[in-house]
Short mmCIF file of C-alpha atoms in Angstrom, two decimals:
data_model
loop_
_atom_site.label_atom_id
_atom_site.label_comp_id
_atom_site.label_asym_id
_atom_site.label_seq_id
_atom_site.Cartn_x
_atom_site.Cartn_y
_atom_site.Cartn_z
CA MET D 1 -7.64 27.77 -18.08
CA ALA D 2 -7.82 26.60 -21.70
CA GLY D 3 -4.63 28.51 -22.46
CA SER D 4 -2.69 27.16 -19.47
CA PRO D 5 -1.25 23.97 -21.04
CA THR D 6 0.00 25.88 -24.07
CA VAL D 7 1.62 28.51 -21.88
CA ALA D 8 3.22 25.83 -19.71
CA HIS D 9 4.63 24.12 -22.79
CA GLN D 10 6.25 27.39 -23.87
CA VAL D 11 7.79 28.54 -20.56
CA VAL D 12 9.40 25.29 -19.52
CA PRO D 13 13.04 26.54 -19.21
CA GLU D 14 12.28 29.52 -16.97
CA ALA D 15 9.79 27.65 -14.81
CA CYS D 16 12.17 24.71 -14.44
CA ASP D 17 14.88 27.06 -13.21
CA ARG D 18 12.52 28.11 -10.41
CA GLY D 19 11.40 24.53 -9.72
CA GLU D 20 7.75 25.51 -10.12
CA LEU D 21 6.41 23.17 -12.77
CA ARG D 22 5.40 19.58 -12.13
CA VAL D 23 5.34 16.85 -14.75
CA ALA D 24 1.52 16.87 -14.66
CA ALA D 25 1.53 20.39 -16.13
CA VAL D 26 3.00 19.33 -19.47
CA LEU D 27 2.21 15.65 -20.01
CA LEU D 28 0.21 14.22 -22.89
CA SER D 29 -2.94 13.11 -21.15
CA LEU D 30 -4.20 10.73 -23.83
CA PRO D 31 -1.29 8.57 -24.98
CA THR D 32 -1.93 5.46 -27.03
CA LEU D 33 -2.16 2.50 -24.65
CA HIS D 34 -1.73 -1.12 -25.65
CA ASP D 35 -3.59 -3.91 -23.88
CA ARG D 36 -1.59 -6.64 -22.18
CA ARG D 37 -2.55 -8.94 -25.10
CA ALA D 38 -0.55 -6.78 -27.56
CA THR D 39 2.15 -8.64 -29.44
CA VAL D 40 5.69 -7.71 -30.39
CA GLY D 41 4.53 -7.53 -34.02
CA GLU D 42 1.86 -4.96 -33.14
CA ILE D 43 4.37 -2.88 -31.20
CA ARG D 44 6.89 -3.07 -34.08
CA ARG D 45 4.26 -1.64 -36.43
CA PHE D 46 3.31 1.06 -33.90
CA LEU D 47 6.92 2.17 -33.52
CA LEU D 48 7.42 2.52 -37.29
CA ASP D 49 5.99 6.04 -37.03
CA ASP D 50 8.98 8.36 -36.61
CA HIS D 51 6.99 10.49 -34.13
CA VAL D 52 6.45 7.51 -31.83
CA HIS D 53 9.28 6.57 -29.48
CA MET D 54 7.62 4.55 -26.75
CA ALA D 55 4.77 2.05 -26.52
CA LEU D 56 2.91 1.70 -23.22
CA VAL D 57 1.47 -1.72 -22.35
CA VAL D 58 -1.14 -1.73 -19.61
CA GLU D 59 -3.56 -3.96 -17.77
CA ARG D 60 -6.50 -1.81 -16.81
CA ALA D 61 -4.59 1.38 -15.95
CA GLN D 62 -1.49 -0.34 -14.50
CA LEU D 63 1.67 0.14 -16.57
CA LEU D 64 3.25 -3.23 -17.35
CA ALA D 65 5.92 -2.25 -19.87
CA ALA D 66 7.36 0.79 -21.59
CA ILE D 67 8.81 -0.42 -24.88
CA GLU D 68 11.27 1.37 -27.13
CA SER D 69 12.60 0.27 -30.52
CA GLU D 70 15.85 -1.05 -29.08
CA ASP D 71 13.84 -3.55 -27.02
CA LEU D 72 12.57 -5.21 -30.19
CA ASP D 73 15.31 -7.72 -30.92
CA ALA D 74 15.06 -8.92 -34.53
CA GLY D 75 14.97 -12.52 -33.31
CA LEU D 76 11.80 -12.02 -31.27
CA PRO D 77 8.83 -13.66 -32.97
CA ASP D 78 5.97 -11.28 -33.77
CA GLU D 79 3.62 -13.41 -31.64
CA THR D 80 5.66 -12.79 -28.45
CA PRO D 81 3.58 -11.01 -25.80
CA ALA D 82 4.75 -7.39 -25.73
CA CYS D 83 4.38 -7.19 -21.95
CA SER D 84 7.29 -9.63 -21.64
CA ILE D 85 9.77 -7.11 -23.08
CA GLY D 86 10.59 -3.50 -22.37
CA SER D 87 11.34 -1.97 -19.02
CA LEU D 88 9.99 0.48 -16.50
CA ASP D 89 13.44 1.26 -15.06
CA GLY D 90 14.39 4.81 -16.05
CA ARG D 91 11.35 5.09 -18.30
CA THR D 92 8.75 6.33 -15.83
CA ILE D 93 8.22 9.33 -13.60
CA CYS D 94 5.52 10.27 -11.13
CA ARG D 95 3.10 12.99 -12.24
CA ASP D 96 3.92 15.00 -9.10
CA ALA D 97 7.68 15.06 -9.76
CA ARG D 98 9.29 18.41 -10.53
CA LEU D 99 9.80 18.93 -14.24
CA SER D 100 13.46 19.70 -13.57
CA GLU D 101 13.80 16.12 -12.21
CA ALA D 102 12.21 14.73 -15.37
CA LEU D 103 14.55 16.73 -17.58
CA GLU D 104 17.56 15.47 -15.62
CA LEU D 105 16.38 11.86 -15.94
CA MET D 106 15.75 12.30 -19.67
CA HIS D 107 19.18 13.83 -20.15
CA ARG D 108 20.95 11.16 -18.08
CA ARG D 109 19.17 8.31 -19.90
CA GLY D 110 19.34 9.93 -23.35
CA ARG D 111 15.62 9.79 -24.02
CA ARG D 112 12.81 12.14 -24.98
CA ARG D 113 9.89 10.14 -23.57
CA LEU D 114 8.87 9.09 -20.08
CA ALA D 115 5.71 7.28 -19.06
CA VAL D 116 3.94 9.30 -16.36
CA THR D 117 2.32 7.37 -13.54
CA THR D 118 0.65 7.74 -10.20
CA GLU D 119 2.46 6.55 -7.07
CA GLN D 120 0.59 3.24 -7.53
CA GLY D 121 1.88 2.75 -11.09
CA ASP D 122 -1.26 3.69 -13.02
CA VAL D 123 -0.58 5.47 -16.31
CA VAL D 124 -1.78 9.07 -16.43
CA GLY D 125 0.14 10.25 -19.47
CA LEU D 126 3.34 10.51 -21.42
CA LEU D 127 5.99 13.19 -21.16
CA CYS D 128 7.25 13.92 -24.67
CA ARG D 129 10.11 16.33 -25.23
CA LYS D 130 10.09 18.01 -28.61
CA ALA D 131 12.90 17.06 -31.02
CA SER D 132 14.14 20.66 -30.83
CA GLY D 133 14.51 20.30 -27.06
CA LEU D 134 12.49 23.51 -26.67
CA GLY D 135 9.46 22.35 -24.75
CA PHE D 136 7.08 19.42 -24.72
CA CYS D 137 4.50 18.02 -27.10
CA SER D 138 0.94 18.88 -26.13
CA ASP D 139 -2.36 17.06 -26.53
CA GLU D 140 -3.23 19.72 -29.12
CA ASP D 141 -0.03 18.99 -31.09
CA VAL D 142 -0.89 15.29 -31.17
CA ARG D 143 -4.53 15.94 -32.08
CA ARG D 144 -3.50 18.12 -35.04
CA ARG D 145 -0.97 15.57 -36.23
CA ARG D 146 -3.51 12.72 -36.03
CA GLN D 147 -6.02 14.74 -38.04
CA SER D 148 -3.45 15.37 -40.76
CA LEU D 149 -2.57 11.66 -41.18
CA PRO D 150 -4.33 9.50 -43.74
CA GLN D 151 -6.33 6.81 -41.96
CA ALA D 152 -5.66 3.71 -44.06
CA ASP D 153 -7.12 1.23 -41.56
CA GLY D 154 -9.46 3.54 -39.66
CA ALA D 155 -7.32 3.48 -36.52
CA GLY D 156 -5.72 6.60 -35.09
CA ARG D 157 -2.77 7.02 -32.74
#
């Protein structure tokens, strides 16, 4: 069982061809979530990391906004509530969807990230396609990267 996520992350093309994998098999299960009180300034700082492409704003577990850099108009004051910008349209997928559907949506929308939700809209993870296009980022990948970063303010991602 412990090896299953890693295997799934490596066999994505073949399994997608057979329609066997679901989004839940390869999602990041512990994405960084921002409270509904998050501001545009906080999200701007979060998105400065070149490994971060989407910020998820939630109230309890409910996804309110999926924010990408292009949503952050330079004229928006830093104090603006982050939940008032961003979009869910084309940026979310249900955890039970076939991975082939997710790949098609990502390709059509030109993105590498999708927020993963339940049918009710609760966040359960983040689908993150690797820059190489050869698979998906895993929780282990993220954990290793976080451990290698200097922690200037004591907060991790």
